[in-house]
Coordinates of C-alpha atoms in Angstrom, one line a residue:
M1 CA -25.0 55.9 111.3
S2 CA -25.9 53.4 108.7
T3 CA -29.2 51.7 107.9
D4 CA -30.3 48.4 106.5
T5 CA -32.6 47.8 103.5
H6 CA -35.7 48.5 105.7
G7 CA -34.3 51.8 106.7
R8 CA -33.6 50.7 110.2
V9 CA -30.6 52.1 112.0
T10 CA -28.0 49.4 112.3
G11 CA -25.1 51.4 113.9
R12 CA -22.3 53.7 113.0
D13 CA -21.0 53.8 109.5
P14 CA -17.3 52.6 109.5
D15 CA -16.5 55.3 107.0
D16 CA -17.5 57.9 109.6
D17 CA -14.7 56.7 112.1
P18 CA -12.7 60.0 112.8
L19 CA -9.4 58.1 112.5
L20 CA -10.2 56.8 109.0
V21 CA -11.5 60.3 108.0
V22 CA -8.3 62.0 109.1
A23 CA -6.2 59.2 107.5
R24 CA -8.0 59.4 104.2
F25 CA -7.8 63.2 104.1
E26 CA -4.1 63.3 104.9
G27 CA -3.4 60.4 102.6
R28 CA -5.0 62.0 99.6
N29 CA -2.9 65.2 100.3
R30 CA 0.1 62.9 99.9
L31 CA -0.9 61.2 96.6
R32 CA 0.7 63.8 94.3
M33 CA 4.0 64.0 95.9
T34 CA 4.1 60.3 96.3
A35 CA 3.7 59.9 92.4
V36 CA 6.5 62.5 92.0
L37 CA 8.8 60.6 94.4
A38 CA 8.1 57.2 92.8
V39 CA 9.2 58.5 89.4
L40 CA 12.2 60.4 90.8
F41 CA 13.4 57.4 92.8
S42 CA 12.9 55.1 90.0
L43 CA 14.9 57.2 87.6
F44 CA 17.6 57.6 90.2
G45 CA 17.8 53.8 90.6
L46 CA 17.7 53.2 86.8
L47 CA 20.8 55.4 86.5
Y48 CA 22.7 53.1 88.8
V49 CA 21.5 50.1 87.0
W50 CA 22.4 51.5 83.7
V51 CA 25.9 52.8 84.5
G52 CA 26.6 49.8 86.8
P53 CA 28.1 47.4 84.4
Q54 CA 30.3 50.2 82.9
M55 CA 31.6 51.2 86.4
I56 CA 32.3 47.5 87.2
D57 CA 34.2 47.0 83.9
A58 CA 36.2 50.2 84.5
G59 CA 37.6 48.7 87.8
F60 CA 36.0 51.3 90.2
S61 CA 36.2 48.6 93.0
E62 CA 39.9 49.5 93.3
L63 CA 38.8 53.0 94.7
L64 CA 37.6 51.3 97.8
D65 CA 41.1 50.6 98.9
A66 CA 42.0 54.3 98.5
M67 CA 39.0 55.6 100.3
P68 CA 39.2 56.7 104.0
P69 CA 37.3 54.4 106.3
V70 CA 34.8 57.1 107.3
V71 CA 33.9 57.6 103.6
T72 CA 33.3 53.9 103.1
E73 CA 31.1 53.9 106.2
L74 CA 29.2 57.1 105.2
F75 CA 28.1 55.9 101.9
G76 CA 27.9 52.1 102.7
F77 CA 30.5 51.2 100.2
E78 CA 31.1 47.4 100.7
S79 CA 31.5 46.3 97.1
L80 CA 31.6 48.0 93.7
E81 CA 31.9 44.8 91.9
S82 CA 28.2 44.1 91.4
I83 CA 25.0 45.9 90.7
E84 CA 23.8 45.0 94.2
G85 CA 27.0 46.8 95.6
L86 CA 26.3 49.9 93.6
L87 CA 22.7 50.1 94.5
A88 CA 23.3 49.4 98.3
S89 CA 26.0 52.2 98.5
E90 CA 24.7 55.5 97.1
F91 CA 21.2 54.7 96.0
Y92 CA 19.9 53.1 99.2
T93 CA 22.2 55.0 101.5
L94 CA 21.6 58.5 100.0
G95 CA 18.1 57.6 98.5
W96 CA 16.4 55.6 101.2
I97 CA 18.3 56.2 104.4
V98 CA 18.8 60.0 104.0
G99 CA 16.4 61.1 101.2
L100 CA 13.3 59.2 101.8
G101 CA 13.7 59.1 105.6
G102 CA 14.3 62.7 105.8
Y103 CA 11.3 63.5 103.6
L104 CA 9.1 61.6 105.8
A105 CA 10.4 63.0 109.1
Y106 CA 10.2 66.6 107.7
T107 CA 6.7 66.4 106.3
A108 CA 5.4 64.3 109.4
A109 CA 6.7 67.1 111.6
G110 CA 5.5 69.9 109.4
T111 CA 2.0 68.7 109.0
V112 CA 1.5 68.5 112.8
A113 CA 3.4 71.6 113.8
G114 CA 1.9 73.6 110.9
D115 CA -1.7 72.7 111.9
L116 CA -0.8 73.8 115.4
R117 CA 0.8 77.0 114.4
D118 CA -1.9 78.1 112.1
E119 CA -4.7 77.0 114.5
R120 CA -6.1 74.5 111.9
M121 CA -5.9 72.0 114.7
D122 CA -8.4 74.0 116.8
T123 CA -10.8 73.7 113.9
V124 CA -10.4 69.9 113.6
L125 CA -10.7 69.3 117.4
S126 CA -13.8 71.6 117.7
G127 CA -15.8 68.7 116.1
P128 CA -16.3 65.2 117.5
V129 CA -12.8 64.1 116.8
P130 CA -10.7 62.6 119.6
R131 CA -7.2 63.9 119.7
R132 CA -5.7 60.4 119.4
S133 CA -7.5 60.0 116.1
V134 CA -5.8 63.1 114.6
L135 CA -2.2 62.0 115.3
L136 CA -2.8 58.5 114.4
G137 CA -4.6 59.4 111.2
K138 CA -1.6 61.6 110.2
F139 CA 0.7 58.7 111.0
L140 CA -1.3 56.3 109.0
A141 CA -1.3 58.7 106.0
V142 CA 2.6 58.2 105.8
L143 CA 1.9 54.6 104.7
V144 CA 0.8 56.0 101.3
P145 CA 4.3 57.0 100.2
I146 CA 6.0 54.2 102.2
A147 CA 3.9 51.6 100.6
A148 CA 3.9 53.0 97.1
L149 CA 7.7 53.5 96.9
N150 CA 8.4 50.1 98.4
V151 CA 6.3 48.5 95.7
V152 CA 7.1 50.6 92.6
V153 CA 10.8 51.0 93.0
P154 CA 12.0 47.5 93.4
V155 CA 9.8 46.3 90.5
V156 CA 11.4 49.0 88.3
L157 CA 14.9 48.0 89.5
Y158 CA 14.3 44.3 88.8
V159 CA 12.9 44.8 85.5
A160 CA 15.7 47.2 84.5
S161 CA 18.3 44.8 85.7
L162 CA 16.8 41.9 83.5
T163 CA 17.1 44.2 80.5
I164 CA 21.0 44.5 80.9
G165 CA 21.4 40.9 81.8
E166 CA 22.3 41.6 85.5
S167 CA 19.4 40.0 87.3
L168 CA 19.1 41.2 90.9
S169 CA 18.2 38.8 93.7
V170 CA 14.4 38.9 94.1
V171 CA 14.6 37.8 97.7
D172 CA 17.2 40.4 98.7
L173 CA 15.6 43.1 96.8
A174 CA 12.3 42.3 98.5
I175 CA 13.9 42.0 101.9
V176 CA 15.8 45.3 101.8
H177 CA 12.6 47.1 101.0
A178 CA 10.7 45.2 103.7
F179 CA 13.3 46.1 106.3
S180 CA 13.3 49.6 105.2
I181 CA 9.6 50.0 106.3
P182 CA 10.5 49.9 110.2
Y183 CA 13.1 52.5 109.5
L184 CA 10.8 54.8 107.6
L185 CA 8.1 54.4 110.2
F186 CA 10.5 55.2 112.9
W187 CA 11.4 58.6 111.4
S188 CA 7.7 59.3 110.6
A189 CA 6.7 58.8 114.2
G190 CA 9.7 60.7 115.3
G191 CA 8.6 63.6 113.0
I192 CA 5.1 63.5 114.5
L193 CA 6.6 63.7 118.0
L194 CA 8.8 66.6 117.1
G195 CA 5.8 68.4 115.4
V196 CA 3.9 68.2 118.8
V197 CA 6.8 69.4 120.8
V198 CA 8.3 72.1 118.6
R199 CA 4.9 73.4 117.3
R200 CA 6.6 75.8 114.9
G201 CA 5.7 74.7 111.4
R202 CA 8.8 74.4 109.3
A203 CA 11.1 74.6 112.3
A204 CA 9.9 71.3 113.5
G205 CA 10.5 69.8 110.1
R206 CA 14.1 71.2 110.0
V207 CA 14.8 69.8 113.5
A208 CA 13.5 66.3 112.3
L209 CA 15.6 66.5 109.2
G210 CA 18.6 67.7 111.2
L211 CA 18.3 64.8 113.6
L212 CA 18.2 62.2 110.9
F213 CA 21.2 63.8 109.1
F214 CA 23.2 64.0 112.4
S215 CA 22.3 60.3 113.2
W216 CA 23.6 59.2 109.8
L217 CA 26.8 61.1 110.1
F218 CA 27.3 60.1 113.8
E219 CA 26.9 56.4 113.1
S220 CA 29.3 56.6 110.1
V221 CA 32.0 58.5 111.9
I222 CA 31.8 56.6 115.2
S223 CA 31.9 53.2 113.4
T224 CA 35.5 54.0 112.4
T225 CA 36.7 54.6 115.9
E226 CA 37.2 52.4 119.1
Y227 CA 33.8 53.8 120.3
D228 CA 31.9 51.8 117.6
W229 CA 29.4 50.6 120.3
L230 CA 28.0 54.1 120.5
G231 CA 26.7 53.8 116.9
G232 CA 24.0 51.7 118.5
L233 CA 22.4 54.9 119.6
S234 CA 21.6 55.8 116.1
P235 CA 18.5 54.4 114.3
V236 CA 20.7 54.3 111.0
R237 CA 22.7 51.4 112.6
Y238 CA 19.6 49.1 112.3
F239 CA 18.9 49.4 108.6
D240 CA 21.8 48.1 106.6
P241 CA 21.1 47.8 102.8
P242 CA 24.7 46.8 101.9
G243 CA 24.6 44.0 104.4
I244 CA 21.3 42.7 102.8
L245 CA 22.0 43.2 99.2
V246 CA 25.8 42.3 99.2
D247 CA 26.1 39.8 102.0
S248 CA 22.5 38.5 102.4
T249 CA 22.5 39.2 106.1
Y250 CA 19.3 40.3 107.8
D251 CA 19.1 42.3 111.0
V252 CA 15.7 41.1 112.3
A253 CA 16.3 42.2 115.9
G254 CA 17.3 45.7 114.4
A255 CA 14.0 46.0 112.5
G256 CA 12.2 45.1 115.7
L257 CA 14.0 47.7 117.6
L258 CA 13.0 50.3 115.1
L259 CA 9.3 49.3 115.1
A260 CA 9.4 49.5 118.9
G261 CA 11.0 52.9 118.7
A262 CA 8.3 54.0 116.2
I263 CA 5.6 52.8 118.7
V264 CA 7.2 54.7 121.7
A265 CA 7.8 57.9 119.7
L266 CA 4.0 57.8 118.5
G267 CA 2.9 57.0 122.0
L268 CA 4.9 60.0 123.5
G269 CA 3.5 62.2 120.9
Q270 CA -0.1 61.1 121.7
Y271 CA 0.7 61.7 125.5
W272 CA 2.2 65.2 124.9
F273 CA -0.6 66.1 122.5
R274 CA -3.3 65.1 125.0
R275 CA -1.7 66.9 127.9
R276 CA -0.8 70.2 126.2
D277 CA -3.3 73.0 125.5
L278 CA -3.5 73.9 121.9

């Protein structure tokens, strides 16, 4: 409850909202790792910006013709003739699609399943905390690394590109990070759903990580066959860094599908969480 200047009760203090309490607590727990990830991803991106001109001058683009189609699809190789092409291939494919997406899916699943396994969830729910606030709070906490990395990393990459005279497109760089948010939210929500269903700590995280890795491999392999349409079953299909950075094509519908998928996964997690006994 909060009071006015005369000591009268005016209503509930917004800071006491269970959802915000859970979100702040979980968010603070992610601050240290978020800082570490921001540094690691920035250094990883700087490596590509620094060696990019040398790779372009060395004619590495000729390697694309010799690569099997499945390898080209796997790593997103569309062009090795520009900084954008180099970043879009390994940095954003391995870094964002597999690396960051996998981290968020793994930790989201682990933080829910771990609390269930160790009975910490019983302690939380023994107080006046609605079940929906617990899962929503944990989901909101993943916005800490998502927001931080999608602000810090593009700024670092753009400034670094200016220092070597290879200015990246501000618009395309901003859009690739904006479009990565629905993708990352999808795997975060999927991780929370798996945490509720599996309920076995690290096992839930490994399942979430395995599903992401399988989705990446499946979409890459199936795209080189006559069954390309099946790749639409993979969330990876709907986040295309090479298409944005190299061709300036934006899949708005794909981003919408990922957001819808995140909402559905989170809703299913909430439903399962309310229905099951701890």
